Amino acid sequence: MGTIKFCWNEYKKKKRKRYFEKLKKIQNELNHYAWDILHSDNFDKSKNNMQHGTISVKEHSLQVARQSVIISELLGIEHSRRDLVRGALLHDYFLYDWHKADKENPHRLHGFHHPARALRNAEYEYELTDRQREIIIKHMWPLTIKPPMCREAWVVTAADKYCSFLETVHLQKGHRRKKRK
């Protein structure tokens, strides 16, 4: 019985090590393709705006970028990794807390309107490719009516839906579950 437990523990250690190596590789890619975004003041300030539950817009964007890389590798899709990473990081670059209405913008129908706002903000700060624009403006499909036309935009759209679901139902790391009474 002790041998089985030892083997299982070794297996878990190796699996955990591979997982962290994969995360490190993905983070290196994010740094390589989007160092300027990751170290910008506005991207950093997005940590103060909540996205879903207790996850900030910054953390959500990072998760979507990581998940986009994983999905694209899993499916073996030929694509521009640079456009995928940069578009994923900027897909929610709207730079406001959509949960808090103000006189200037009540943030009604946020899901419909924030892609255009994110694109405008991203274009103001960065030089974007057509694919990056496509990712940002169409990541909310089917709310945005026109479907994505490039592979990268489809991957980011799927990753965004997946991450949003996990964040909303509190399955994402970093959430604290409330105890039921």
Tab-separated table of C-alpha atoms in Angstrom:
chain	number	residue	atom	x	y	z
A	1	MET	CA	0.000	0.000	0.000
A	2	GLY	CA	2.875	2.366	0.810
A	3	THR	CA	4.395	1.856	-2.655
A	4	ILE	CA	1.155	2.882	-4.375
A	5	LYS	CA	0.921	6.041	-2.245
A	6	PHE	CA	4.570	6.867	-3.003
A	7	CYS	CA	4.030	6.402	-6.764
A	8	TRP	CA	0.889	8.533	-6.671
A	9	ASN	CA	2.713	11.326	-4.837
A	10	GLU	CA	5.581	11.210	-7.355
A	11	TYR	CA	3.068	11.353	-10.217
A	12	LYS	CA	1.351	14.389	-8.660
A	13	LYS	CA	4.710	16.136	-8.164
A	14	LYS	CA	5.695	15.565	-11.806
A	15	LYS	CA	2.303	16.702	-13.032
A	16	ARG	CA	2.463	19.848	-10.885
A	17	LYS	CA	5.982	20.554	-12.137
A	18	ARG	CA	4.862	20.243	-15.796
A	19	TYR	CA	1.915	22.549	-15.077
A	20	PHE	CA	4.133	25.268	-13.589
A	21	GLU	CA	6.652	24.887	-16.413
A	22	LYS	CA	3.807	25.390	-18.908
A	23	LEU	CA	2.590	28.487	-17.039
A	24	LYS	CA	6.128	29.888	-17.001
A	25	LYS	CA	6.445	29.289	-20.761
A	26	ILE	CA	3.131	31.081	-21.383
A	27	GLN	CA	4.143	34.002	-19.146
A	28	ASN	CA	7.411	34.294	-21.077
A	29	GLU	CA	5.400	34.487	-24.302
A	30	LEU	CA	3.163	37.191	-22.845
A	31	ASN	CA	6.260	39.163	-21.830
A	32	HIS	CA	7.864	38.635	-25.247
A	33	TYR	CA	4.871	39.767	-27.313
A	34	ALA	CA	3.284	42.313	-24.987
A	35	TRP	CA	5.844	43.696	-22.563
A	36	ASP	CA	4.670	47.246	-23.336
A	37	ILE	CA	1.050	46.395	-22.507
A	38	LEU	CA	1.858	44.432	-19.362
A	39	HIS	CA	3.939	47.315	-17.992
A	40	SER	CA	1.676	50.204	-18.983
A	41	ASP	CA	0.025	52.410	-16.372
A	42	ASN	CA	-3.500	51.957	-17.745
A	43	PHE	CA	-3.250	48.178	-17.916
A	44	ASP	CA	-1.959	48.155	-14.341
A	45	LYS	CA	-4.796	50.449	-13.207
A	46	SER	CA	-7.330	47.939	-14.551
A	47	LYS	CA	-6.575	45.876	-11.427
A	48	ASN	CA	-8.810	48.383	-9.585
A	49	ASN	CA	-11.840	47.629	-11.795
A	50	MET	CA	-13.814	44.468	-11.125
A	51	GLN	CA	-14.825	42.208	-13.992
A	52	HIS	CA	-16.701	39.172	-12.644
A	53	GLY	CA	-17.112	38.499	-8.940
A	54	THR	CA	-13.840	39.372	-7.235
A	55	ILE	CA	-11.648	39.094	-10.338
A	56	SER	CA	-10.211	42.358	-11.663
A	57	VAL	CA	-10.227	43.341	-15.323
A	58	LYS	CA	-6.435	43.008	-15.328
A	59	GLU	CA	-6.487	39.448	-13.961
A	60	HIS	CA	-9.352	38.516	-16.302
A	61	SER	CA	-7.395	39.804	-19.309
A	62	LEU	CA	-4.299	37.884	-18.230
A	63	GLN	CA	-6.360	34.716	-17.780
A	64	VAL	CA	-7.954	35.131	-21.222
A	65	ALA	CA	-4.511	35.592	-22.798
A	66	ARG	CA	-3.164	32.473	-21.070
A	67	GLN	CA	-6.234	30.450	-21.946
A	68	SER	CA	-6.069	31.641	-25.569
A	69	VAL	CA	-2.525	30.300	-25.861
A	70	ILE	CA	-3.581	26.986	-24.324
A	71	ILE	CA	-6.633	26.629	-26.604
A	72	SER	CA	-4.663	27.481	-29.738
A	73	GLU	CA	-2.020	24.880	-28.847
A	74	LEU	CA	-4.645	22.299	-27.968
A	75	LEU	CA	-6.390	22.734	-31.321
A	76	GLY	CA	-3.161	23.070	-33.308
A	77	ILE	CA	-4.459	26.156	-35.063
A	78	GLU	CA	-2.116	28.055	-37.364
A	79	HIS	CA	-2.188	31.672	-36.241
A	80	SER	CA	-0.226	34.766	-35.286
A	81	ARG	CA	0.758	34.254	-31.657
A	82	ARG	CA	1.665	37.939	-31.301
A	83	ASP	CA	-1.773	39.089	-32.465
A	84	LEU	CA	-3.464	36.474	-30.298
A	85	VAL	CA	-1.644	37.554	-27.127
A	86	ARG	CA	-1.939	41.302	-27.699
A	87	GLY	CA	-5.596	41.115	-28.734
A	88	ALA	CA	-6.444	38.947	-25.725
A	89	LEU	CA	-4.764	41.354	-23.309
A	90	LEU	CA	-6.574	44.350	-24.825
A	91	HIS	CA	-10.003	42.798	-25.412
A	92	ASP	CA	-11.448	44.457	-22.275
A	93	TYR	CA	-9.361	47.640	-22.312
A	94	PHE	CA	-12.376	49.857	-21.580
A	95	LEU	CA	-10.707	51.415	-18.485
A	96	TYR	CA	-13.718	51.923	-16.207
A	97	ASP	CA	-15.586	49.924	-13.590
A	98	TRP	CA	-18.752	48.919	-15.373
A	99	HIS	CA	-20.439	48.065	-12.071
A	100	LYS	CA	-20.371	51.723	-11.008
A	101	ALA	CA	-22.587	54.074	-13.011
A	102	ASP	CA	-21.707	57.747	-13.214
A	103	LYS	CA	-23.456	60.816	-14.663
A	104	GLU	CA	-21.397	60.738	-17.836
A	105	ASN	CA	-21.860	57.034	-18.540
A	106	PRO	CA	-24.443	54.810	-16.842
A	107	HIS	CA	-22.730	51.723	-18.353
A	108	ARG	CA	-26.054	50.251	-19.390
A	109	LEU	CA	-25.708	47.468	-21.910
A	110	HIS	CA	-22.012	47.240	-21.116
A	111	GLY	CA	-21.728	43.903	-22.930
A	112	PHE	CA	-22.795	45.505	-26.185
A	113	HIS	CA	-20.773	48.712	-25.953
A	114	HIS	CA	-17.466	47.957	-24.244
A	115	PRO	CA	-15.711	46.355	-27.268
A	116	ALA	CA	-15.848	49.680	-29.157
A	117	ARG	CA	-14.604	51.553	-26.096
A	118	ALA	CA	-11.789	49.020	-25.581
A	119	LEU	CA	-10.778	49.341	-29.233
A	120	ARG	CA	-10.749	53.140	-29.050
A	121	ASN	CA	-8.569	53.083	-25.914
A	122	ALA	CA	-6.215	50.454	-27.352
A	123	GLU	CA	-5.808	52.355	-30.643
A	124	TYR	CA	-5.008	55.511	-28.722
A	125	GLU	CA	-2.131	53.840	-26.855
A	126	TYR	CA	-0.868	51.112	-29.204
A	127	GLU	CA	-0.315	50.461	-32.862
A	128	LEU	CA	-2.742	47.642	-33.645
A	129	THR	CA	-2.887	45.192	-36.526
A	130	ASP	CA	-6.157	44.368	-38.282
A	131	ARG	CA	-6.322	41.039	-36.443
A	132	GLN	CA	-5.873	42.710	-33.062
A	133	ARG	CA	-8.690	45.121	-33.918
A	134	GLU	CA	-10.856	42.175	-34.967
A	135	ILE	CA	-10.187	40.378	-31.667
A	136	ILE	CA	-11.071	43.426	-29.574
A	137	ILE	CA	-14.190	44.525	-31.446
A	138	LYS	CA	-15.726	41.060	-31.915
A	139	HIS	CA	-14.841	39.216	-28.704
A	140	MET	CA	-18.400	39.641	-27.410
A	141	TRP	CA	-19.979	37.714	-30.278
A	142	PRO	CA	-22.898	36.880	-30.508
A	143	LEU	CA	-23.815	40.181	-28.786
A	144	THR	CA	-21.791	42.084	-31.380
A	145	ILE	CA	-23.832	40.449	-34.199
A	146	LYS	CA	-20.967	40.178	-36.717
A	147	PRO	CA	-18.959	37.014	-36.007
A	148	PRO	CA	-15.171	37.024	-35.834
A	149	MET	CA	-13.475	36.490	-39.197
A	150	CYS	CA	-9.979	35.412	-38.137
A	151	ARG	CA	-8.805	32.405	-36.144
A	152	GLU	CA	-7.252	34.501	-33.408
A	153	ALA	CA	-10.543	36.299	-32.736
A	154	TRP	CA	-12.421	32.988	-32.504
A	155	VAL	CA	-9.878	31.630	-30.023
A	156	VAL	CA	-9.999	34.748	-27.820
A	157	THR	CA	-13.813	34.779	-27.978
A	158	ALA	CA	-13.893	31.167	-26.763
A	159	ALA	CA	-11.274	31.810	-24.072
A	160	ASP	CA	-13.174	34.888	-22.869
A	161	LYS	CA	-16.432	32.937	-22.553
A	162	TYR	CA	-14.653	30.112	-20.711
A	163	CYS	CA	-12.859	32.422	-18.261
A	164	SER	CA	-15.995	34.530	-17.704
A	165	PHE	CA	-17.992	31.417	-16.886
A	166	LEU	CA	-15.410	30.209	-14.367
A	167	GLU	CA	-15.194	33.653	-12.768
A	168	THR	CA	-18.967	34.044	-12.591
A	169	VAL	CA	-19.562	30.689	-10.899
A	170	HIS	CA	-16.528	31.233	-8.638
A	171	LEU	CA	-14.436	28.361	-9.930
A	172	GLN	CA	-11.482	30.571	-10.826
A	173	LYS	CA	-8.489	30.629	-8.510
A	174	GLY	CA	-8.579	33.717	-6.324
A	175	HIS	CA	-12.290	33.587	-5.555
A	176	ARG	CA	-13.434	33.017	-2.029
A	177	ARG	CA	-16.535	30.920	-1.656
A	178	LYS	CA	-19.239	32.209	0.615
A	179	LYS	CA	-20.416	29.727	3.193
A	180	ARG	CA	-24.039	28.683	2.897
A	181	LYS	CA	-26.166	29.080	5.989
